[in-house]
Coordinates of C-alpha atoms in Angstrom, one line a residue:
M1 CA -0.1 -23.4 6.4
S2 CA -3.8 -24.6 5.6
T3 CA -5.0 -24.7 2.1
S4 CA -7.1 -21.7 2.1
E5 CA -4.0 -19.5 4.0
R6 CA -2.2 -20.9 0.8
L7 CA -4.6 -19.8 -1.9
I8 CA -5.3 -16.5 -0.3
E9 CA -1.4 -16.0 -0.4
S10 CA -0.9 -16.9 -3.5
T11 CA -3.4 -15.2 -5.4
R12 CA -2.1 -11.9 -3.2
E13 CA 1.6 -12.8 -4.7
L14 CA 0.2 -13.4 -8.4
L15 CA -2.4 -10.4 -8.3
W16 CA 0.8 -8.7 -7.6
E17 CA 2.8 -10.2 -10.7
R18 CA 0.3 -10.7 -13.2
G19 CA -2.9 -8.5 -12.2
Y20 CA -6.4 -10.0 -12.0
V21 CA -6.7 -11.2 -15.6
G22 CA -3.6 -13.0 -15.5
T23 CA -4.1 -14.5 -12.5
S24 CA -6.2 -17.6 -13.3
P25 CA -7.6 -20.6 -11.2
K26 CA -5.1 -23.1 -12.3
A27 CA -2.1 -20.5 -11.8
I28 CA -3.7 -20.0 -8.0
L29 CA -4.1 -23.5 -7.8
E30 CA -0.8 -24.3 -9.0
R31 CA 1.1 -22.1 -6.8
A32 CA -0.5 -23.1 -3.6
E33 CA -0.2 -26.7 -4.4
A34 CA -3.5 -27.1 -3.9
G35 CA -6.6 -29.6 -5.5
Q36 CA -8.4 -28.7 -8.2
G37 CA -11.8 -28.2 -6.2
S38 CA -9.8 -26.7 -3.2
M39 CA -10.3 -23.6 -4.5
Y40 CA -14.0 -24.0 -4.4
H41 CA -14.5 -25.8 -1.3
H42 CA -13.0 -22.4 0.4
F43 CA -14.2 -20.0 -1.7
T44 CA -17.6 -19.3 -4.0
G45 CA -14.7 -18.6 -6.9
K46 CA -11.9 -16.2 -8.2
P47 CA -13.8 -13.3 -7.1
D48 CA -14.4 -14.3 -3.9
L49 CA -10.7 -15.3 -3.3
A50 CA -9.5 -12.4 -4.9
L51 CA -11.5 -10.1 -2.1
A52 CA -9.7 -12.3 0.5
A53 CA -6.2 -11.6 -0.7
I54 CA -6.7 -8.0 -1.7
R55 CA -8.4 -7.6 1.9
R56 CA -5.0 -9.4 3.0
T57 CA -2.8 -7.1 1.1
A58 CA -4.8 -4.1 2.3
E59 CA -4.5 -4.8 6.0
E60 CA -0.8 -6.0 5.6
M61 CA -0.2 -2.3 4.3
R62 CA -2.2 -0.9 7.0
A63 CA -0.3 -2.6 10.0
T64 CA 3.3 -1.8 8.2
A65 CA 2.6 2.1 8.1
G66 CA 0.5 2.2 11.3
A67 CA 3.8 0.9 13.4
L68 CA 5.6 3.7 11.9
F69 CA 3.2 6.5 12.3
D70 CA 2.3 5.3 15.9
G71 CA 6.0 4.5 16.4
P72 CA 8.8 6.9 18.7
G73 CA 9.3 10.3 17.1
T74 CA 8.1 13.9 16.2
P75 CA 5.2 13.8 13.5
Y76 CA 8.0 14.6 10.9
E77 CA 10.0 11.8 12.2
R78 CA 7.4 8.9 11.7
I79 CA 6.6 10.6 8.1
E80 CA 10.0 10.6 7.4
A81 CA 10.1 6.6 8.9
Y82 CA 7.2 5.8 6.8
L83 CA 8.8 7.7 3.2
L84 CA 12.2 5.4 3.9
R85 CA 11.3 2.4 5.3
E86 CA 12.2 -0.3 3.1
R87 CA 10.3 -1.2 0.1
D88 CA 10.9 -3.4 -3.0
V89 CA 10.4 -0.2 -5.0
L90 CA 10.7 -2.2 -8.6
R91 CA 7.6 -4.2 -7.8
G92 CA 5.4 -1.1 -6.7
C93 CA 3.4 -1.0 -4.3
P94 CA 0.6 -4.4 -3.8
V95 CA -2.0 -2.2 -3.1
G96 CA -0.9 1.1 -5.5
R97 CA -0.4 -1.5 -8.5
L98 CA -4.3 -2.6 -8.6
T99 CA -5.6 1.1 -8.8
M100 CA -4.1 0.4 -12.5
D101 CA -5.8 -3.1 -12.7
P102 CA -9.0 -2.6 -15.3
D103 CA -10.8 -5.3 -13.7
V104 CA -10.1 -4.7 -9.8
I105 CA -11.5 -0.9 -10.3
A106 CA -14.0 -2.2 -12.4
D107 CA -15.8 -4.2 -9.4
P108 CA -16.8 -1.9 -6.8
A109 CA -16.3 -5.1 -4.1
L110 CA -12.6 -5.4 -5.3
R111 CA -12.1 -1.8 -5.6
A112 CA -13.6 -1.0 -2.0
P113 CA -10.5 -2.4 0.0
V114 CA -8.2 -0.4 -2.0
R115 CA -9.8 2.6 -2.0
E116 CA -10.4 1.8 2.0
T117 CA -6.6 1.3 2.2
L118 CA -5.6 5.1 0.3
D119 CA -8.2 6.9 2.4
W120 CA -7.1 5.2 5.6
L121 CA -3.4 6.1 4.8
R122 CA -4.5 9.8 3.7
G123 CA -6.0 10.1 6.8
R124 CA -3.0 8.9 8.9
I125 CA -0.6 11.1 7.4
A126 CA -2.8 14.3 7.5
R127 CA -3.4 13.7 11.2
L128 CA 0.2 13.2 11.5
V129 CA 1.1 16.7 9.9
E130 CA -2.2 18.4 12.6
E131 CA -0.1 16.9 15.2
G132 CA 2.9 18.7 14.0
R133 CA 1.3 22.1 13.3
E134 CA -0.6 21.6 16.8
Q135 CA 2.8 21.3 18.2
G136 CA 4.6 23.8 16.2
Q137 CA 6.6 21.7 14.2
F138 CA 5.5 22.2 10.9
A139 CA 3.9 26.0 10.2
P140 CA 0.6 26.6 10.5
S141 CA -0.6 27.4 6.6
L142 CA 0.2 23.7 6.3
D143 CA -3.0 21.7 5.3
G144 CA -2.6 18.1 6.6
A145 CA -5.6 16.4 3.8
E146 CA -3.4 18.2 1.2
I147 CA 0.5 17.2 2.5
A148 CA -1.0 13.4 3.3
A149 CA -2.2 13.3 -0.4
T150 CA 1.2 14.5 -1.3
V151 CA 2.7 12.0 0.5
V152 CA 0.9 9.4 -1.1
A153 CA 1.0 10.7 -4.2
T154 CA 4.9 10.6 -4.3
V155 CA 5.2 7.7 -2.7
Q156 CA 2.8 5.8 -5.6
G157 CA 4.0 7.7 -8.3
G158 CA 7.7 7.0 -7.0
Y159 CA 6.9 3.9 -7.4
V160 CA 5.7 4.2 -11.3
L161 CA 9.0 6.5 -12.0
A162 CA 11.2 3.7 -10.5
R163 CA 9.5 0.6 -12.7
A164 CA 9.7 3.1 -15.8
A165 CA 13.4 3.2 -14.9
G166 CA 14.7 -0.3 -13.8
S167 CA 16.1 1.5 -11.2
P168 CA 14.8 2.5 -7.2
D169 CA 16.8 5.7 -7.8
A170 CA 13.8 7.5 -9.0
F171 CA 11.6 6.9 -6.1
D172 CA 14.5 7.6 -3.6
T173 CA 14.9 11.2 -5.5
A174 CA 11.1 11.4 -5.0
V175 CA 11.2 11.0 -1.5
R176 CA 14.0 12.8 -1.0
G177 CA 12.6 15.9 -2.5
L178 CA 9.5 15.7 -0.1
L179 CA 11.6 15.2 2.8
A180 CA 13.0 18.5 1.7
L181 CA 10.0 20.5 1.1
L182 CA 8.6 19.0 4.6
A183 CA 11.7 20.1 6.3
A184 CA 11.6 23.6 4.7
A185 CA 7.9 23.9 5.9
R186 CA 9.0 23.7 9.7
P187 CA 8.9 26.8 11.4
S188 CA 12.6 28.5 12.0
T189 CA 13.6 28.5 15.5
S190 CA 15.7 31.8 15.4

């Protein structure tokens, strides 16, 4: 792995663990096992490196979710696969946690990939709901954008509840509840 890649990966990990303020250039260099001048050789400074790290995290999240959304099954099954995928629940969402970082949110450049990723996620889920409605798998009264916002809020809120409880059970309960509501929104076949 190149030095710039080690710097990006180290910054990604540190942002997730410590937030922007807690991610010092010294900590980045130590984690990356890089020399003192290497960060400024590859990046203009901490904000530039943080932006590269946040973009990488956002791309990874979109790739993981996109593979499930594009996977086999009905729209309900693909949403279910997204909700049930394996996660490190107690660490929280690496993108969602950035929304709680005042330094990231205060900087339009750092906030942009976070906002774009959450917008992308809601858009993809909304299209799945609309596809399910068109196929008669969801009730015609469901609004794709509203359901998508509910799915994203349930996942992000589930992380918060799990972290507060110190157990993934709260996340799992929220997901099961949402899946039950979505299943109930399917038209009866009788």
